[in-house]
Amino acid sequence: MKTLVCTTPGQFDYQSGIKPELTPNHAILRIRRIGICGTDLHAFEGTQPFFTYPRILGHELAGEIVEIDEAAAPDFKPGEVVTFIPYFNCGHCVACRAGKTNCCVSLQVSGIHMDGGMVEYLSVPTYSLVHGNGLSVDELALIEPLSIGAHGVRRANVQPGEWVLVVGAGPIGLGVMELARIAGGNVIALDINEARLAFCRNKLNVRHTVLAIAPDVAEQLAAITGGDMPTVVIDATGSQRAINKAFQYMAHGARYVLVGLQKGDVSFSHPDFHKREGTLMSSRNATRADFDHVIAAIKRGEIDPATYITHRVAFGQVRDEFAGWLDPANGVIKAMVEL
Ligand SMILES: [Zn+2]
Ligand SMILES: [Zn+2]
């Protein structure tokens, strides 16, 4: 079985691995699609927190069930095309007991803390499986990043009609924008890259976009919001500078949700935050409810995630193409690997 291993930052190697054998409470998937995510790019660059090498990356996956412990998951049958929730939780810690399986104390994320999906066959626990619901393999591989956005929007508790500033127009930010719009929010996109903002306007119908490197970002946001400023700010950059800066874009009484992750400390003016009575939250991964919400939105035609795919490669080409996806000049929004 062919596998692609990130042996050290900046280095991929194709290696031959052993095809997994079926074990109790598991299914063997033949991987069909692997979405490439910012986390994978950061892992390759060596800038992802909590990361060790060598590691097989890949957690945005669609695959066909080839073998399954049917007693453990009678709803699923060989031949079904599925995705799965790649966050494996313990089931008994304080977070799991509260239903917050996405931030389990000993969470193991496939492709991050343990080897993931850049393989031909992968064994996954049956509790993580998500029915394909007739979606395409491309759509199924995009459910996970959209669910991260759905979770951030749920954390923010976006209300109809309120202004939602989404900082960062990468794949996660796009998902946040779509789910915020579905929740009824008026979305404003902020990014340093004009091409990405144009994508938001043209493909996602985001009415308001602001270039983050403009000298008057706060003034533009005030003008768009009638002087109020956004009552929800959601970071999807994972950039320390962007995160620290966006505190000043919060309305009084606003919620600020950090979906992105970076390695350093977050710092902000306590008096400015206090005067706003701000709420600061992190948003980690997603839950099954978020996956179900995204699938329903795709089925209703409210999201067409296949429009995010800008680059496609065969599994055998990933090693040669991957470094190029780090260069903003190549305009990658979502690269999709086909098997
Ligand atoms: Zn991801
Ligand atoms: Zn747990």
CSV table of C-alpha atoms and ligand atoms in Angstrom, one decimal:
chain,number,residue,atom,x,y,z
A,1,MET,CA,0.0,0.0,0.0
A,2,LYS,CA,1.4,3.4,-1.0
A,3,THR,CA,1.6,6.1,1.7
A,4,LEU,CA,2.9,9.6,1.7
A,5,VAL,CA,4.9,10.5,4.8
A,6,CYS,CA,6.0,14.0,5.9
A,7,THR,CA,9.3,12.9,7.3
A,8,THR,CA,10.5,16.3,8.5
A,9,PRO,CA,9.4,19.9,7.7
A,10,GLY,CA,9.7,20.5,4.0
A,11,GLN,CA,10.1,16.8,3.0
A,12,PHE,CA,7.6,14.2,1.7
A,13,ASP,CA,8.5,10.6,0.9
A,14,TYR,CA,6.3,8.0,-0.8
A,15,GLN,CA,6.7,4.8,1.3
A,16,SER,CA,5.1,1.4,1.2
A,17,GLY,CA,2.9,0.7,4.2
A,18,ILE,CA,1.0,-2.3,5.4
A,19,LYS,CA,-2.6,-2.4,4.4
A,20,PRO,CA,-4.6,-2.2,7.7
A,21,GLU,CA,-6.5,-5.3,8.9
A,22,LEU,CA,-10.0,-5.1,10.1
A,23,THR,CA,-10.3,-5.0,13.9
A,24,PRO,CA,-13.4,-4.8,16.2
A,25,ASN,CA,-15.3,-1.6,16.1
A,26,HIS,CA,-13.5,-0.4,13.0
A,27,ALA,CA,-14.0,0.0,9.3
A,28,ILE,CA,-11.4,-0.1,6.5
A,29,LEU,CA,-11.8,2.8,4.0
A,30,ARG,CA,-10.4,2.9,0.5
A,31,ILE,CA,-9.5,6.6,0.4
A,32,ARG,CA,-10.9,8.4,-2.6
A,33,ARG,CA,-10.3,12.1,-1.9
A,34,ILE,CA,-7.9,14.0,0.4
A,35,GLY,CA,-8.5,17.8,0.9
A,36,ILE,CA,-5.4,19.8,1.6
A,37,CYS,CA,-5.9,22.2,4.5
A,38,GLY,CA,-4.0,25.0,6.1
A,39,THR,CA,-3.0,22.6,8.9
A,40,ASP,CA,-1.3,20.4,6.4
A,41,LEU,CA,0.5,23.3,4.8
A,42,HIS,CA,1.7,24.5,8.3
A,43,ALA,CA,2.8,21.0,9.2
A,44,PHE,CA,4.9,20.8,6.0
A,45,GLU,CA,6.3,24.3,6.7
A,46,GLY,CA,7.1,23.3,10.4
A,47,THR,CA,4.9,26.1,11.9
A,48,GLN,CA,2.0,23.9,13.2
A,49,PRO,CA,1.8,23.9,17.1
A,50,PHE,CA,1.9,20.4,18.8
A,51,PHE,CA,3.3,18.6,15.8
A,52,THR,CA,5.9,15.8,15.6
A,53,TYR,CA,7.5,14.1,12.6
A,54,PRO,CA,7.4,11.7,10.8
A,55,ARG,CA,3.7,12.0,10.2
A,56,ILE,CA,1.2,10.9,7.5
A,57,LEU,CA,-1.0,14.0,7.0
A,58,GLY,CA,-4.6,14.2,5.8
A,59,HIS,CA,-7.8,14.6,7.7
A,60,GLU,CA,-10.3,16.0,5.1
A,61,LEU,CA,-11.3,12.6,3.6
A,62,ALA,CA,-13.8,10.8,1.6
A,63,GLY,CA,-13.6,7.0,1.2
A,64,GLU,CA,-15.4,3.9,0.3
A,65,ILE,CA,-16.0,1.3,3.0
A,66,VAL,CA,-14.3,-1.9,1.9
A,67,GLU,CA,-14.6,-3.9,5.2
A,68,ILE,CA,-16.5,-3.1,8.4
A,69,ASP,CA,-17.4,-4.6,11.8
A,70,GLU,CA,-21.0,-4.7,10.9
A,71,ALA,CA,-22.1,-5.6,14.4
A,72,ALA,CA,-20.6,-2.4,15.6
A,73,ALA,CA,-22.2,-0.2,12.9
A,74,PRO,CA,-25.2,-2.0,11.4
A,75,ASP,CA,-26.2,1.1,9.4
A,76,PHE,CA,-23.1,1.0,7.3
A,77,LYS,CA,-22.3,-1.5,4.6
A,78,PRO,CA,-19.3,-2.2,2.4
A,79,GLY,CA,-19.5,-0.1,-0.8
A,80,GLU,CA,-20.9,3.0,0.9
A,81,VAL,CA,-19.0,6.2,0.2
A,82,VAL,CA,-18.6,8.1,3.5
A,83,THR,CA,-16.6,10.7,5.3
A,84,PHE,CA,-15.6,10.4,9.0
A,85,ILE,CA,-15.1,12.8,11.9
A,86,PRO,CA,-11.3,12.7,12.3
A,87,TYR,CA,-11.2,13.7,15.9
A,88,PHE,CA,-11.0,10.6,18.1
A,89,ASN,CA,-12.1,11.3,21.6
A,90,CYS,CA,-11.8,9.3,24.9
A,91,GLY,CA,-15.5,9.3,25.8
A,92,HIS,CA,-15.1,9.8,29.6
A,93,CYS,CA,-13.1,13.1,30.3
A,94,VAL,CA,-14.7,16.3,31.6
A,95,ALA,CA,-15.2,17.6,28.0
A,96,CYS,CA,-16.6,14.3,26.6
A,97,ARG,CA,-19.0,14.0,29.5
A,98,ALA,CA,-20.3,17.5,28.6
A,99,GLY,CA,-20.8,16.5,25.0
A,100,LYS,CA,-17.8,18.6,23.9
A,101,THR,CA,-16.1,15.7,22.1
A,102,ASN,CA,-14.3,18.2,19.9
A,103,CYS,CA,-12.1,19.4,22.7
A,104,CYS,CA,-11.6,16.1,24.6
A,105,VAL,CA,-8.7,16.2,27.0
A,106,SER,CA,-6.8,13.5,25.2
A,107,LEU,CA,-8.1,14.2,21.7
A,108,GLN,CA,-6.3,12.4,18.8
A,109,VAL,CA,-6.8,14.1,15.5
A,110,SER,CA,-6.1,11.9,12.5
A,111,GLY,CA,-3.3,13.3,10.4
A,112,ILE,CA,-2.1,15.6,13.2
A,113,HIS,CA,-1.5,13.7,16.5
A,114,MET,CA,-1.6,10.3,14.7
A,115,ASP,CA,-1.1,9.2,11.2
A,116,GLY,CA,-3.9,10.2,8.8
A,117,GLY,CA,-5.3,9.8,5.4
A,118,MET,CA,-2.5,10.2,2.8
A,119,VAL,CA,-2.7,6.4,2.3
A,120,GLU,CA,-4.6,4.1,0.0
A,121,TYR,CA,-6.4,2.3,2.9
A,122,LEU,CA,-7.2,3.7,6.4
A,123,SER,CA,-8.7,2.0,9.5
A,124,VAL,CA,-11.1,4.3,11.4
A,125,PRO,CA,-13.4,3.6,14.4
A,126,THR,CA,-17.0,3.0,13.4
A,127,TYR,CA,-18.3,5.7,15.8
A,128,SER,CA,-16.6,8.3,13.6
A,129,LEU,CA,-18.3,7.3,10.4
A,130,VAL,CA,-20.6,9.8,8.7
A,131,HIS,CA,-23.1,8.6,6.0
A,132,GLY,CA,-22.4,9.9,2.5
A,133,ASN,CA,-26.0,11.0,2.0
A,134,GLY,CA,-25.6,10.8,-1.8
A,135,LEU,CA,-23.0,13.6,-1.8
A,136,SER,CA,-20.1,13.4,-4.2
A,137,VAL,CA,-16.6,12.4,-3.0
A,138,ASP,CA,-15.4,16.0,-3.5
A,139,GLU,CA,-18.3,17.3,-1.3
A,140,LEU,CA,-17.7,14.7,1.3
A,141,ALA,CA,-14.0,15.6,1.6
A,142,LEU,CA,-15.1,19.2,2.2
A,143,ILE,CA,-17.5,18.5,5.0
A,144,GLU,CA,-14.8,18.6,7.7
A,145,PRO,CA,-13.4,22.1,6.9
A,146,LEU,CA,-16.9,23.5,6.6
A,147,SER,CA,-17.9,21.9,9.9
A,148,ILE,CA,-15.0,23.8,11.6
A,149,GLY,CA,-16.7,27.0,10.2
A,150,ALA,CA,-20.1,25.8,11.4
A,151,HIS,CA,-18.7,25.2,14.9
A,152,GLY,CA,-17.2,28.7,15.0
A,153,VAL,CA,-20.5,30.3,13.9
A,154,ARG,CA,-22.3,28.2,16.5
A,155,ARG,CA,-19.9,29.3,19.2
A,156,ALA,CA,-20.5,32.9,18.2
A,157,ASN,CA,-24.3,32.3,18.4
A,158,VAL,CA,-24.8,34.4,15.3
A,159,GLN,CA,-28.2,36.1,15.2
A,160,PRO,CA,-30.2,37.1,12.1
A,161,GLY,CA,-29.3,40.6,10.9
A,162,GLU,CA,-26.1,41.1,12.9
A,163,TRP,CA,-22.8,42.1,11.3
A,164,VAL,CA,-20.3,39.3,11.3
A,165,LEU,CA,-16.7,40.2,10.4
A,166,VAL,CA,-14.7,37.1,9.2
A,167,VAL,CA,-11.0,37.7,9.2
A,168,GLY,CA,-9.2,35.5,6.7
A,169,ALA,CA,-10.7,34.3,3.4
A,170,GLY,CA,-8.9,30.9,3.2
A,171,PRO,CA,-10.9,27.7,3.1
A,172,ILE,CA,-11.8,27.8,6.8
A,173,GLY,CA,-12.8,31.5,6.5
A,174,LEU,CA,-15.0,30.7,3.5
A,175,GLY,CA,-16.8,28.1,5.4
A,176,VAL,CA,-17.3,30.5,8.3
A,177,MET,CA,-18.8,33.1,5.9
A,178,GLU,CA,-21.2,30.6,4.4
A,179,LEU,CA,-22.4,29.3,7.7
A,180,ALA,CA,-22.7,32.8,9.1
A,181,ARG,CA,-24.8,33.8,6.1
A,182,ILE,CA,-27.0,30.7,6.6
A,183,ALA,CA,-27.4,31.8,10.3
A,184,GLY,CA,-28.7,35.1,9.0
A,185,GLY,CA,-25.6,37.2,9.6
A,186,ASN,CA,-24.5,40.1,7.4
A,187,VAL,CA,-21.0,39.0,6.4
A,188,ILE,CA,-18.0,41.2,6.0
A,189,ALA,CA,-14.8,39.6,4.7
A,190,LEU,CA,-11.4,40.9,5.6
A,191,ASP,CA,-8.2,39.6,4.1
A,192,ILE,CA,-4.7,40.8,3.0
A,193,ASN,CA,-5.2,39.2,-0.4
A,194,GLU,CA,-7.4,41.1,-2.9
A,195,ALA,CA,-7.8,38.0,-5.1
A,196,ARG,CA,-9.3,36.1,-2.2
A,197,LEU,CA,-11.7,39.0,-1.5
A,198,ALA,CA,-12.7,38.9,-5.1
A,199,PHE,CA,-13.5,35.2,-4.7
A,200,CYS,CA,-15.7,36.0,-1.7
A,201,ARG,CA,-17.6,38.6,-3.8
A,202,ASN,CA,-17.9,36.6,-7.0
A,203,LYS,CA,-18.4,33.0,-5.7
A,204,LEU,CA,-19.9,33.5,-2.2
A,205,ASN,CA,-21.9,36.7,-2.9
A,206,VAL,CA,-20.3,38.4,0.1
A,207,ARG,CA,-21.4,42.1,-0.3
A,208,HIS,CA,-18.8,43.7,1.8
A,209,THR,CA,-15.1,43.0,1.6
A,210,VAL,CA,-12.2,45.0,3.2
A,211,LEU,CA,-8.5,44.8,2.4
A,212,ALA,CA,-6.7,44.2,5.7
A,213,ILE,CA,-3.6,46.2,4.6
A,214,ALA,CA,-5.7,49.4,4.0
A,215,PRO,CA,-4.7,52.2,6.5
A,216,ASP,CA,-8.4,52.8,7.4
A,217,VAL,CA,-9.8,49.3,8.1
A,218,ALA,CA,-11.6,50.4,11.3
A,219,GLU,CA,-13.1,53.4,9.5
A,220,GLN,CA,-14.4,51.2,6.6
A,221,LEU,CA,-16.0,48.8,9.0
A,222,ALA,CA,-17.6,51.7,10.9
A,223,ALA,CA,-19.0,53.0,7.5
A,224,ILE,CA,-20.4,49.6,6.5
A,225,THR,CA,-22.0,49.0,9.9
A,226,GLY,CA,-23.6,52.4,10.3
A,227,GLY,CA,-21.1,53.3,13.0
A,228,ASP,CA,-21.8,50.2,15.2
A,229,MET,CA,-18.9,48.0,14.2
A,230,PRO,CA,-19.3,44.2,13.9
A,231,THR,CA,-21.0,42.4,16.9
A,232,VAL,CA,-19.3,39.2,15.9
A,233,VAL,CA,-15.7,38.9,14.9
A,234,ILE,CA,-14.4,35.5,13.8
A,235,ASP,CA,-10.7,34.9,13.1
A,236,ALA,CA,-9.8,32.3,10.5
A,237,THR,CA,-6.3,33.4,9.9
A,238,GLY,CA,-4.2,31.8,12.6
A,239,SER,CA,-2.0,34.9,12.3
A,240,GLN,CA,-0.9,36.4,15.6
A,241,ARG,CA,-0.8,40.0,14.1
A,242,ALA,CA,-4.3,39.6,12.6
A,243,ILE,CA,-5.7,38.2,15.8
A,244,ASN,CA,-4.3,40.9,18.0
A,245,LYS,CA,-5.4,43.6,15.5
A,246,ALA,CA,-9.0,42.5,15.2
A,247,PHE,CA,-9.8,43.3,18.9
A,248,GLN,CA,-10.2,46.9,17.7
A,249,TYR,CA,-12.8,45.9,15.2
A,250,MET,CA,-15.3,44.6,17.9
A,251,ALA,CA,-18.5,46.5,18.6
A,252,HIS,CA,-19.4,47.2,22.2
A,253,GLY,CA,-20.9,44.0,23.5
A,254,ALA,CA,-19.3,41.9,20.7
A,255,ARG,CA,-18.1,38.3,20.7
A,256,TYR,CA,-14.7,37.4,19.3
A,257,VAL,CA,-14.2,33.8,18.3
A,258,LEU,CA,-10.8,32.4,17.4
A,259,VAL,CA,-11.1,29.5,15.0
A,260,GLY,CA,-7.6,29.8,13.7
A,261,LEU,CA,-4.6,28.8,15.8
A,262,GLN,CA,-1.1,30.2,16.0
A,263,LYS,CA,2.0,29.4,18.2
A,264,GLY,CA,2.3,32.7,20.2
A,265,ASP,CA,0.5,34.6,22.9
A,266,VAL,CA,-2.6,36.7,22.2
A,267,SER,CA,-2.4,40.3,23.5
A,268,PHE,CA,-4.9,43.1,23.7
A,269,SER,CA,-5.6,46.3,25.6
A,270,HIS,CA,-7.5,45.3,28.7
A,271,PRO,CA,-9.2,48.8,29.1
A,272,ASP,CA,-10.4,48.6,25.4
A,273,PHE,CA,-11.7,45.1,25.9
A,274,HIS,CA,-13.3,46.0,29.2
A,275,LYS,CA,-15.0,49.1,27.9
A,276,ARG,CA,-16.6,46.9,25.2
A,277,GLU,CA,-17.5,44.1,27.7
A,278,GLY,CA,-16.1,41.8,25.0
A,279,THR,CA,-16.4,38.0,25.0
A,280,LEU,CA,-13.4,36.1,23.7
A,281,MET,CA,-13.8,32.4,22.8
A,282,SER,CA,-11.8,29.8,21.0
A,283,SER,CA,-13.4,27.3,18.7
A,284,ARG,CA,-11.8,23.9,18.3
A,285,ASN,CA,-12.7,21.3,15.6
A,286,ALA,CA,-16.3,20.4,15.3
A,287,THR,CA,-18.9,18.0,16.6
A,288,ARG,CA,-21.2,15.5,14.8
A,289,ALA,CA,-24.0,18.2,15.1
A,290,ASP,CA,-21.8,20.5,13.0
A,291,PHE,CA,-21.2,17.8,10.4
A,292,ASP,CA,-24.9,17.1,10.2
A,293,HIS,CA,-25.7,20.8,9.9
A,294,VAL,CA,-23.2,21.2,7.0
A,295,ILE,CA,-24.5,18.1,5.1
A,296,ALA,CA,-28.1,19.4,5.4
A,297,ALA,CA,-27.0,22.8,4.1
A,298,ILE,CA,-25.3,21.2,1.1
A,299,LYS,CA,-28.3,19.0,0.4
A,300,ARG,CA,-30.5,22.1,0.5
A,301,GLY,CA,-28.2,23.8,-2.1
A,302,GLU,CA,-27.2,26.5,0.3
A,303,ILE,CA,-23.5,25.7,0.0
A,304,ASP,CA,-21.7,24.5,-3.1
A,305,PRO,CA,-18.3,23.6,-1.7
A,306,ALA,CA,-17.0,22.1,-5.0
A,307,THR,CA,-16.5,25.8,-6.1
A,308,TYR,CA,-13.6,26.0,-3.6
A,309,ILE,CA,-11.5,23.5,-5.4
A,310,THR,CA,-8.9,25.4,-7.4
A,311,HIS,CA,-6.3,22.6,-7.8
A,312,ARG,CA,-6.6,18.9,-8.4
A,313,VAL,CA,-3.8,16.3,-8.4
A,314,ALA,CA,-3.4,12.5,-8.4
A,315,PHE,CA,-2.0,10.9,-5.2
A,316,GLY,CA,1.3,10.2,-7.0
A,317,GLN,CA,1.8,13.9,-7.8
A,318,VAL,CA,1.4,15.3,-4.3
A,319,ARG,CA,5.1,15.3,-3.3
A,320,ASP,CA,6.0,17.4,-6.4
A,321,GLU,CA,3.1,19.8,-6.2
A,322,PHE,CA,2.7,20.4,-2.5
A,323,ALA,CA,5.4,23.1,-2.0
A,324,GLY,CA,3.8,25.2,-4.8
A,325,TRP,CA,0.5,25.3,-2.9
A,326,LEU,CA,2.3,27.4,-0.2
A,327,ASP,CA,2.9,30.2,-2.6
A,328,PRO,CA,0.0,32.7,-2.6
A,329,ALA,CA,0.9,33.6,-6.2
A,330,ASN,CA,-0.6,30.2,-7.2
A,331,GLY,CA,-4.0,31.2,-6.0
A,332,VAL,CA,-4.8,28.0,-4.1
A,333,ILE,CA,-8.0,28.0,-2.2
A,334,LYS,CA,-8.6,24.3,-1.9
A,335,ALA,CA,-6.3,21.6,-3.4
A,336,MET,CA,-7.9,18.2,-3.8
A,337,VAL,CA,-6.1,14.9,-4.1
A,338,GLU,CA,-7.7,12.1,-6.1
A,339,LEU,CA,-7.2,8.4,-5.7
B,1,ZN,ZN,-8.2,20.9,8.1
B,2,ZN,ZN,-12.5,12.9,26.3
